[in-house]
Amino acid sequence: MNIHDYSPANPQALAIEATAESQRIDSLDVIRGVAVLGILLMNIVAMGLPVDAYSDPTVLGGATGWNLRVWFVNELFFEGTMRGLFSMLFGAGVMLFTTKKEAHGAGIELADSWYRRTIWLFIFGLVHAYILLWPWDILYSYGLLGMFLFPLRNVSPFRLTMLGTSLILAGTAVEVLDFSETLGRRSKAQQVEKMIGRGETPTGEQKNCLEAWNEEVEEWTSESPEELAEELAPMQAGYFSAFMVRAGQTWYAESMWHYGTNYFDVLSMMLIGMAAFRWRIFQAGRPNTFYVIMMLVGYGVGLPVNLWENSLLVSSNFGLIESGKVGLSHELGRVATTFGHIGLILLFCKSGALPFFQRALASVGRMALTNYIMHTVITTTVFVGFGQFGLWERHQLYYLVGAIWVFQLLFSPGWLRFFHFGPLEWLWRGLTYGKRPAMLKGKRAAPVS
C-alpha cells in the first residue's frame, strides 16, 4: 500500500514521493537492522568509559579475563565493520532514493529533496552530538559526505568501486606516513640515549627530541588513578558538567577527526555501497554461490588480519609502536570482514530461516534513525543521568547492550504494526518532502502547514 495518495495528474509531485512501504527491500532493512544493533557493541565503550578505553582496555574497564575477551571478540568481528555496513547502506540509499524517482521524471525537485534530506541529517547530528552528549555521532558526517554522492549517482559501478578503493588506499597511505614519522621520532630519541650512554653530551635540539619522545610515550601509557579520577569526575557530576566535556570532544570529532579520517573511512564505503546496489548485491539478487564466495573470501582475508592485530596489541600491552603497526593493516581487515558479514547476512535472508527474527531485524532497520538515537538517550541517562560513567567494567556494559537489543527487537515490529514509520523517520521524511507523512496506518499524507 502506498501511504501517499496523490493524483497522477501531477506526475512531478508523484515522482518525488517517498518510497512506498510495499516497495521496501527486505534484505536492505535486515542488513540495516544488524548494523544498528551491532554499532552499539562498539559505541557502548565510549558511552560508558573514557574514549581512550575504546581501543585500549588497559585505560579503564579491565584488561583481563572477560573484559579482555570481550574486547578481543569485538575487535576481531565488529570494529569498523558495523560502521562499514552503515556507510555502504547509506550509499545504497542514494540509489534507492533517486533511481525510481528519476524514472518517473523527477528533475530539479529530486536534487532539492536529496539535499534537504542530507542537510537535515547534518542538523540531527549536531543535536545528537551536543544535546544528547554523543560526540562520536555519525549523522553529522553522513549529512556532509552525503552531499558528494548525488552527482555521482550515474557513475558506473566499476568507477564508483575504484574511487572508493582509491580513498581507502589514500587513508592507508596517511597511516603509513604517520607511522614512519613515529618511527623517525623514536629513532632520534634512541640515538640520543646511546650518546648519553657513551658519556657524550647531546645538543639542545637532541635533548628536545628525547624529551618530546618520552612525553609522547608517557601520554600513550595508561593514566594514573588520580588522573583518571579527575577525568571521570565531571562526567559523573550531572548533565551540564558532562556537556562541557562532551562539547570539547564533539568539536574535535566534527573537525579534525572528520576531515582527517571520515573521507577515507566513510565516504569510500558509501561509494562502494552505491556500486553494490547497482550490482544488486544488497537486494539479494545474486546467486547463493556469489554470497558464499563473498563470505569465505571476506572472512578468509579479514579475520586473520584482525587476529594478527589483536595478538600484537595484547602481547605488547597496547604499546605505541604496535598500535601504529596495526593502523597499517586496519582498513584491509575491517573492509574484508565487512564483506564477509554482508555475504553471511544475505545468505541468511535468502534462506528464509527464522522468519520471525528476520522480520524483527527488518523492523529495527526500518527504524534505524530512531533506534540509533535511542541508544544515546538510554546510555546518557544511565551513565550521565545516574552518574555511572566509568564505574562499570567492560564486560558489564554488554548487559545493557543485551537489554537494549531485546527491547528494540520487540519494540520496533510492535510499533510498525500500527505506524508507517519510526518517530524520527516520520520527522525526517516530512522535512525532506515538505509534506507531513501519514503516521497511523490507513491515514494519508498531509501538506506541512
Short mmCIF file of C-alpha atoms in Angstrom, two decimals, residues 49-427:
data_model
loop_
_atom_site.label_atom_id
_atom_site.label_comp_id
_atom_site.label_asym_id
_atom_site.label_seq_id
_atom_site.Cartn_x
_atom_site.Cartn_y
_atom_site.Cartn_z
CA LEU A 49 34.05 4.68 29.69
CA PRO A 50 36.67 7.26 28.66
CA VAL A 51 37.16 7.32 24.90
CA ASP A 52 40.75 6.07 25.17
CA ALA A 53 39.38 2.81 26.58
CA TYR A 54 37.66 2.16 23.24
CA SER A 55 40.76 0.59 21.70
CA ASP A 56 42.92 0.15 24.80
CA PRO A 57 41.30 -1.80 27.65
CA THR A 58 44.23 -1.04 29.97
CA VAL A 59 42.92 2.53 30.30
CA LEU A 60 39.79 1.59 32.28
CA GLY A 61 37.19 -1.14 32.42
CA GLY A 62 39.51 -4.08 32.88
CA ALA A 63 42.10 -5.73 30.64
CA THR A 64 41.99 -9.30 31.92
CA GLY A 65 39.51 -12.17 32.00
CA TRP A 66 36.12 -11.49 30.46
CA ASN A 67 36.93 -7.84 29.95
CA LEU A 68 39.82 -8.71 27.65
CA ARG A 69 37.81 -11.45 25.93
CA VAL A 70 35.01 -9.01 25.15
CA TRP A 71 37.50 -6.52 23.73
CA PHE A 72 39.17 -9.25 21.65
CA VAL A 73 35.92 -10.55 20.12
CA ASN A 74 34.65 -7.08 19.31
CA GLU A 75 37.91 -6.08 17.66
CA LEU A 76 38.01 -9.34 15.73
CA PHE A 77 34.49 -9.21 14.29
CA PHE A 78 32.93 -5.79 14.76
CA GLU A 79 35.47 -2.94 14.97
CA GLY A 80 34.90 -0.78 11.90
CA THR A 81 32.64 -3.34 10.24
CA MET A 82 29.30 -2.07 11.55
CA ARG A 83 30.31 1.44 10.55
CA GLY A 84 31.29 -0.02 7.18
CA LEU A 85 27.85 -1.62 6.80
CA PHE A 86 26.12 1.63 7.72
CA SER A 87 28.21 3.62 5.26
CA MET A 88 27.61 1.17 2.41
CA LEU A 89 23.88 1.18 3.14
CA PHE A 90 23.86 4.97 3.07
CA GLY A 91 25.43 4.82 -0.38
CA ALA A 92 22.85 2.24 -1.46
CA GLY A 93 20.20 4.58 -0.09
CA VAL A 94 21.24 7.25 -2.58
CA MET A 95 20.47 4.87 -5.43
CA LEU A 96 17.21 3.74 -3.85
CA PHE A 97 16.21 7.36 -3.27
CA THR A 98 16.94 8.56 -6.80
CA THR A 99 16.53 5.72 -9.31
CA LYS A 100 12.76 5.26 -9.39
CA LYS A 101 12.08 8.95 -8.94
CA GLU A 102 14.23 9.84 -11.93
CA ALA A 103 12.48 7.12 -13.95
CA HIS A 104 9.18 8.91 -13.20
CA GLY A 105 10.54 12.20 -14.49
CA ALA A 106 11.78 13.91 -11.34
CA GLY A 107 14.11 16.79 -12.17
CA ILE A 108 15.42 19.58 -10.02
CA GLU A 109 12.90 18.60 -7.34
CA LEU A 110 14.85 15.39 -6.80
CA ALA A 111 18.08 17.27 -6.09
CA ASP A 112 16.14 19.64 -3.84
CA SER A 113 14.74 16.72 -1.84
CA TRP A 114 18.10 14.95 -1.57
CA TYR A 115 19.96 17.99 -0.30
CA ARG A 116 17.17 18.84 2.14
CA ARG A 117 17.44 15.27 3.37
CA THR A 118 21.21 15.47 3.96
CA ILE A 119 21.08 18.97 5.46
CA TRP A 120 18.51 17.82 8.00
CA LEU A 121 20.62 14.76 8.75
CA PHE A 122 23.54 17.11 9.41
CA ILE A 123 21.34 19.09 11.83
CA PHE A 124 20.15 15.92 13.56
CA GLY A 125 23.82 15.04 14.02
CA LEU A 126 24.55 18.36 15.71
CA VAL A 127 21.65 17.88 18.13
CA HIS A 128 22.66 14.28 18.77
CA ALA A 129 26.28 15.21 19.47
CA TYR A 130 25.83 18.35 21.55
CA ILE A 131 22.44 17.99 23.24
CA LEU A 132 22.32 14.22 23.71
CA LEU A 133 26.06 14.09 24.51
CA TRP A 134 27.32 11.66 21.88
CA PRO A 135 30.41 13.29 20.30
CA TRP A 136 31.14 10.30 18.03
CA ASP A 137 27.80 10.67 16.26
CA ILE A 138 27.87 9.59 12.61
CA LEU A 139 24.85 11.57 11.34
CA TYR A 140 26.83 14.81 11.12
CA SER A 141 29.40 13.17 8.85
CA TYR A 142 26.76 11.37 6.79
CA GLY A 143 24.95 14.63 6.22
CA LEU A 144 28.11 16.33 4.98
CA LEU A 145 29.50 13.43 2.97
CA GLY A 146 26.09 12.63 1.51
CA MET A 147 26.24 15.90 -0.40
CA PHE A 148 29.07 14.47 -2.51
CA LEU A 149 27.09 11.42 -3.57
CA PHE A 150 24.19 12.88 -5.56
CA PRO A 151 26.29 13.99 -8.57
CA LEU A 152 27.89 10.52 -8.66
CA ARG A 153 24.65 8.53 -8.83
CA ASN A 154 25.02 7.80 -12.57
CA VAL A 155 28.71 6.89 -12.47
CA SER A 156 29.34 3.25 -13.43
CA PRO A 157 29.59 0.75 -10.55
CA PHE A 158 33.14 -0.12 -11.55
CA ARG A 159 34.28 3.51 -11.36
CA LEU A 160 32.49 4.00 -8.06
CA THR A 161 34.31 0.98 -6.67
CA MET A 162 37.65 2.23 -7.97
CA LEU A 163 37.05 5.66 -6.46
CA GLY A 164 36.08 4.16 -3.11
CA THR A 165 39.09 1.85 -3.17
CA SER A 166 41.36 4.79 -4.00
CA LEU A 167 40.11 6.63 -0.91
CA ILE A 168 40.79 3.56 1.24
CA LEU A 169 44.32 3.32 -0.16
CA ALA A 170 44.84 7.05 0.39
CA GLY A 171 43.80 6.65 4.03
CA THR A 172 46.23 3.76 4.41
CA ALA A 173 48.97 5.92 2.86
CA VAL A 174 48.31 8.56 5.53
CA GLU A 175 48.68 5.85 8.19
CA VAL A 176 52.00 4.80 6.63
CA LEU A 177 53.27 8.38 6.71
CA ASP A 178 52.17 8.86 10.32
CA PHE A 179 53.81 5.61 11.37
CA SER A 180 57.06 6.42 9.55
CA GLU A 181 57.17 9.76 11.36
CA THR A 182 56.62 7.97 14.68
CA LEU A 183 59.48 5.59 13.90
CA GLY A 184 61.64 8.58 12.99
CA ARG A 185 60.97 10.27 16.33
CA ARG A 186 61.76 7.07 18.19
CA SER A 187 64.98 6.55 16.19
CA LYS A 188 66.22 10.05 17.00
CA ALA A 189 65.43 9.55 20.69
CA GLN A 190 67.25 6.21 20.72
CA GLN A 191 70.32 7.82 19.13
CA VAL A 192 70.37 10.46 21.86
CA GLU A 193 70.06 7.78 24.53
CA LYS A 194 73.03 5.95 23.02
CA MET A 195 75.05 9.19 23.06
CA ILE A 196 74.28 9.70 26.73
CA GLY A 197 75.18 6.09 27.41
CA ARG A 198 78.60 6.66 25.82
CA GLY A 199 79.14 9.71 28.01
CA GLU A 200 78.65 12.21 25.17
CA THR A 201 76.80 15.49 25.66
CA PRO A 202 73.80 15.92 23.31
CA THR A 203 72.94 19.27 21.79
CA GLY A 204 69.92 21.25 22.91
CA GLU A 205 67.95 20.12 19.87
CA GLN A 206 68.82 16.48 20.56
CA LYS A 207 67.71 16.83 24.19
CA ASN A 208 64.41 18.28 22.97
CA CYS A 209 63.92 15.27 20.68
CA LEU A 210 64.46 12.87 23.57
CA GLU A 211 62.17 14.80 25.90
CA ALA A 212 59.43 15.04 23.26
CA TRP A 213 59.58 11.29 22.62
CA ASN A 214 59.47 10.45 26.33
CA GLU A 215 56.44 12.72 26.74
CA GLU A 216 54.74 11.03 23.79
CA VAL A 217 55.31 7.59 25.28
CA GLU A 218 54.14 8.78 28.69
CA GLU A 219 50.96 10.23 27.21
CA TRP A 220 50.29 6.94 25.47
CA THR A 221 50.56 4.84 28.62
CA SER A 222 47.64 4.44 30.99
CA GLU A 223 46.78 7.36 33.24
CA SER A 224 47.39 7.28 36.97
CA PRO A 225 44.40 6.69 39.29
CA GLU A 226 44.49 10.37 40.23
CA GLU A 227 44.38 11.49 36.59
CA LEU A 228 41.54 9.09 35.83
CA ALA A 229 39.54 10.31 38.83
CA GLU A 230 39.99 13.87 37.63
CA GLU A 231 38.79 12.89 34.14
CA LEU A 232 35.77 10.96 35.39
CA ALA A 233 34.53 13.50 37.93
CA PRO A 234 32.83 15.95 35.52
CA MET A 235 31.15 13.09 33.64
CA GLN A 236 29.66 11.86 36.92
CA ALA A 237 28.59 15.30 38.15
CA GLY A 238 25.45 15.72 36.05
CA TYR A 239 24.32 16.82 32.62
CA PHE A 240 25.77 20.33 32.44
CA SER A 241 29.17 19.27 33.71
CA ALA A 242 29.23 16.37 31.22
CA PHE A 243 28.05 18.73 28.48
CA MET A 244 31.21 20.82 28.81
CA VAL A 245 33.40 17.71 28.48
CA ARG A 246 31.44 16.28 25.55
CA ALA A 247 31.32 19.62 23.75
CA GLY A 248 35.10 19.67 23.54
CA GLN A 249 35.15 16.08 22.29
CA THR A 250 32.45 16.91 19.74
CA TRP A 251 34.44 19.83 18.39
CA TYR A 252 37.40 17.52 17.84
CA ALA A 253 35.27 14.74 16.31
CA GLU A 254 33.49 17.08 13.90
CA SER A 255 36.60 18.95 12.81
CA MET A 256 39.99 17.24 12.98
CA TRP A 257 38.65 13.69 13.13
CA HIS A 258 36.02 14.23 10.45
CA TYR A 259 38.35 15.81 7.92
CA GLY A 260 41.33 13.61 8.78
CA THR A 261 39.54 10.26 8.81
CA ASN A 262 35.96 10.13 7.54
CA TYR A 263 36.65 10.93 3.92
CA PHE A 264 38.87 7.85 3.75
CA ASP A 265 36.84 5.64 6.10
CA VAL A 266 33.21 6.61 5.48
CA LEU A 267 32.96 8.22 2.03
CA SER A 268 34.91 5.34 0.50
CA MET A 269 32.40 2.78 1.76
CA MET A 270 29.45 4.94 0.67
CA LEU A 271 30.77 4.88 -2.90
CA ILE A 272 31.30 1.11 -2.79
CA GLY A 273 27.78 0.76 -1.37
CA MET A 274 26.37 2.68 -4.35
CA ALA A 275 28.14 0.24 -6.66
CA ALA A 276 26.93 -2.77 -4.66
CA PHE A 277 23.33 -1.59 -5.04
CA ARG A 278 23.78 -1.16 -8.79
CA TRP A 279 25.14 -4.72 -8.94
CA ARG A 280 22.06 -5.94 -6.97
CA ILE A 281 24.20 -7.32 -4.16
CA PHE A 282 22.21 -5.77 -1.32
CA GLN A 283 18.91 -6.75 -2.91
CA ALA A 284 19.85 -10.45 -2.56
CA GLY A 285 19.73 -10.55 -6.35
CA ARG A 286 22.84 -12.65 -6.90
CA PRO A 287 23.15 -16.46 -6.74
CA ASN A 288 23.86 -18.14 -3.42
CA THR A 289 27.33 -19.12 -4.62
CA PHE A 290 28.17 -15.43 -5.02
CA TYR A 291 27.37 -14.75 -1.36
CA VAL A 292 29.16 -17.90 -0.20
CA ILE A 293 32.32 -16.79 -2.01
CA MET A 294 31.86 -13.26 -0.67
CA MET A 295 31.62 -14.57 2.88
CA LEU A 296 34.51 -17.03 2.62
CA VAL A 297 36.90 -14.59 0.94
CA GLY A 298 35.88 -11.73 3.22
CA TYR A 299 36.36 -13.70 6.41
CA GLY A 300 39.33 -15.57 4.98
CA VAL A 301 41.21 -12.29 4.50
CA GLY A 302 39.75 -10.09 7.21
CA LEU A 303 39.69 -12.32 10.26
CA PRO A 304 43.37 -13.44 10.07
CA VAL A 305 44.40 -9.78 9.70
CA ASN A 306 42.26 -8.78 12.67
CA LEU A 307 43.56 -11.72 14.69
CA TRP A 308 47.18 -10.71 14.00
CA GLU A 309 46.43 -7.12 15.01
CA ASN A 310 44.76 -8.15 18.26
CA SER A 311 47.54 -10.56 19.18
CA LEU A 312 50.18 -7.91 18.51
CA LEU A 313 48.41 -5.37 20.71
CA VAL A 314 47.85 -7.77 23.60
CA SER A 315 51.41 -9.12 23.53
CA SER A 316 52.83 -5.56 23.60
CA ASN A 317 50.39 -4.39 26.29
CA PHE A 318 48.94 -1.97 23.71
CA GLY A 319 52.22 -0.25 23.01
CA LEU A 320 52.60 2.91 20.96
CA ILE A 321 54.67 1.38 18.14
CA GLU A 322 52.49 -1.72 17.89
CA SER A 323 49.36 0.41 17.67
CA GLY A 324 50.93 2.24 14.76
CA LYS A 325 51.64 -1.07 13.02
CA VAL A 326 48.02 -2.11 13.45
CA GLY A 327 46.94 1.08 11.71
CA LEU A 328 48.74 -0.06 8.56
CA SER A 329 46.53 -3.12 8.07
CA HIS A 330 43.35 -1.89 9.74
CA GLU A 331 41.48 -1.00 6.55
CA LEU A 332 42.26 -4.33 4.92
CA GLY A 333 40.97 -6.23 7.93
CA ARG A 334 37.81 -4.22 8.50
CA VAL A 335 36.76 -3.90 4.85
CA ALA A 336 37.27 -7.60 4.13
CA THR A 337 35.38 -8.59 7.30
CA THR A 338 32.57 -6.19 6.36
CA PHE A 339 32.14 -8.01 3.05
CA GLY A 340 32.16 -11.30 4.94
CA HIS A 341 29.30 -10.02 7.10
CA ILE A 342 27.32 -8.94 4.02
CA GLY A 343 27.69 -12.37 2.43
CA LEU A 344 26.59 -14.11 5.64
CA ILE A 345 23.60 -11.82 6.26
CA LEU A 346 22.32 -12.11 2.69
CA LEU A 347 22.64 -15.88 2.75
CA PHE A 348 20.55 -15.76 5.92
CA CYS A 349 17.98 -13.56 4.17
CA LYS A 350 17.80 -15.83 1.11
CA SER A 351 17.49 -18.96 3.25
CA GLY A 352 14.17 -17.85 4.75
CA ALA A 353 15.34 -19.24 8.11
CA LEU A 354 13.92 -17.78 11.35
CA PRO A 355 11.36 -15.60 9.56
CA PHE A 356 10.18 -14.02 12.81
CA PHE A 357 13.76 -12.95 13.60
CA GLN A 358 14.27 -11.62 10.07
CA ARG A 359 11.09 -9.57 10.40
CA ALA A 360 12.27 -8.21 13.75
CA LEU A 361 15.67 -7.25 12.30
CA ALA A 362 13.99 -5.63 9.30
CA SER A 363 11.77 -3.62 11.64
CA VAL A 364 14.80 -2.43 13.59
CA GLY A 365 16.35 -1.45 10.26
CA ARG A 366 13.27 0.45 9.13
CA MET A 367 13.51 2.44 12.34
CA ALA A 368 17.30 2.76 12.21
CA LEU A 369 17.41 6.50 12.93
CA THR A 370 15.04 6.22 15.89
CA ASN A 371 16.85 3.19 17.29
CA TYR A 372 20.29 4.75 16.82
CA ILE A 373 19.27 7.90 18.71
CA MET A 374 17.53 5.74 21.31
CA HIS A 375 20.89 4.13 22.12
CA THR A 376 22.23 7.51 23.15
CA VAL A 377 19.15 8.56 25.10
CA ILE A 378 19.29 5.37 27.17
CA THR A 379 23.05 5.34 27.73
CA THR A 380 23.27 9.05 28.51
CA THR A 381 20.51 8.58 31.08
CA VAL A 382 22.34 5.65 32.67
CA PHE A 383 25.93 6.88 32.57
CA VAL A 384 25.43 10.64 32.95
CA GLY A 385 21.98 10.98 34.50
CA PHE A 386 22.65 8.32 37.14
CA GLY A 387 26.37 9.11 37.45
CA GLN A 388 27.55 5.66 36.34
CA PHE A 389 30.17 6.83 33.84
CA GLY A 390 33.45 4.98 34.31
CA LEU A 391 32.12 2.75 37.10
CA TRP A 392 31.30 -0.39 35.10
CA GLU A 393 33.75 -3.00 33.89
CA ARG A 394 33.89 -3.51 30.14
CA HIS A 395 32.01 -6.81 30.14
CA GLN A 396 29.25 -5.32 32.30
CA LEU A 397 28.48 -2.77 29.60
CA TYR A 398 27.18 -5.61 27.46
CA TYR A 399 24.43 -6.47 29.89
CA LEU A 400 22.96 -3.10 28.96
CA VAL A 401 23.61 -3.77 25.26
CA GLY A 402 21.70 -7.06 25.51
CA ALA A 403 18.77 -5.36 27.23
CA ILE A 404 18.60 -2.65 24.55
CA TRP A 405 18.75 -5.27 21.80
CA VAL A 406 15.87 -7.26 23.26
CA PHE A 407 13.80 -4.13 23.72
CA GLN A 408 14.38 -2.85 20.18
CA LEU A 409 13.76 -6.25 18.58
CA LEU A 410 10.38 -6.34 20.34
CA PHE A 411 9.53 -2.65 20.24
CA SER A 412 10.26 -2.00 16.55
CA PRO A 413 7.92 -4.59 14.99
CA GLY A 414 5.30 -3.73 17.59
CA TRP A 415 5.48 -0.04 16.69
CA LEU A 416 5.34 -0.74 12.95
CA ARG A 417 2.17 -2.79 13.35
CA PHE A 418 0.35 0.49 13.91
CA PHE A 419 2.57 3.14 12.35
CA HIS A 420 4.23 3.53 8.96
CA PHE A 421 7.46 5.00 10.37
CA GLY A 422 9.50 5.37 13.48
CA PRO A 423 9.06 8.80 15.11
CA LEU A 424 12.31 10.26 13.81
CA GLU A 425 11.88 8.66 10.38
CA TRP A 426 8.47 10.36 10.20
CA LEU A 427 10.00 13.72 11.09
#
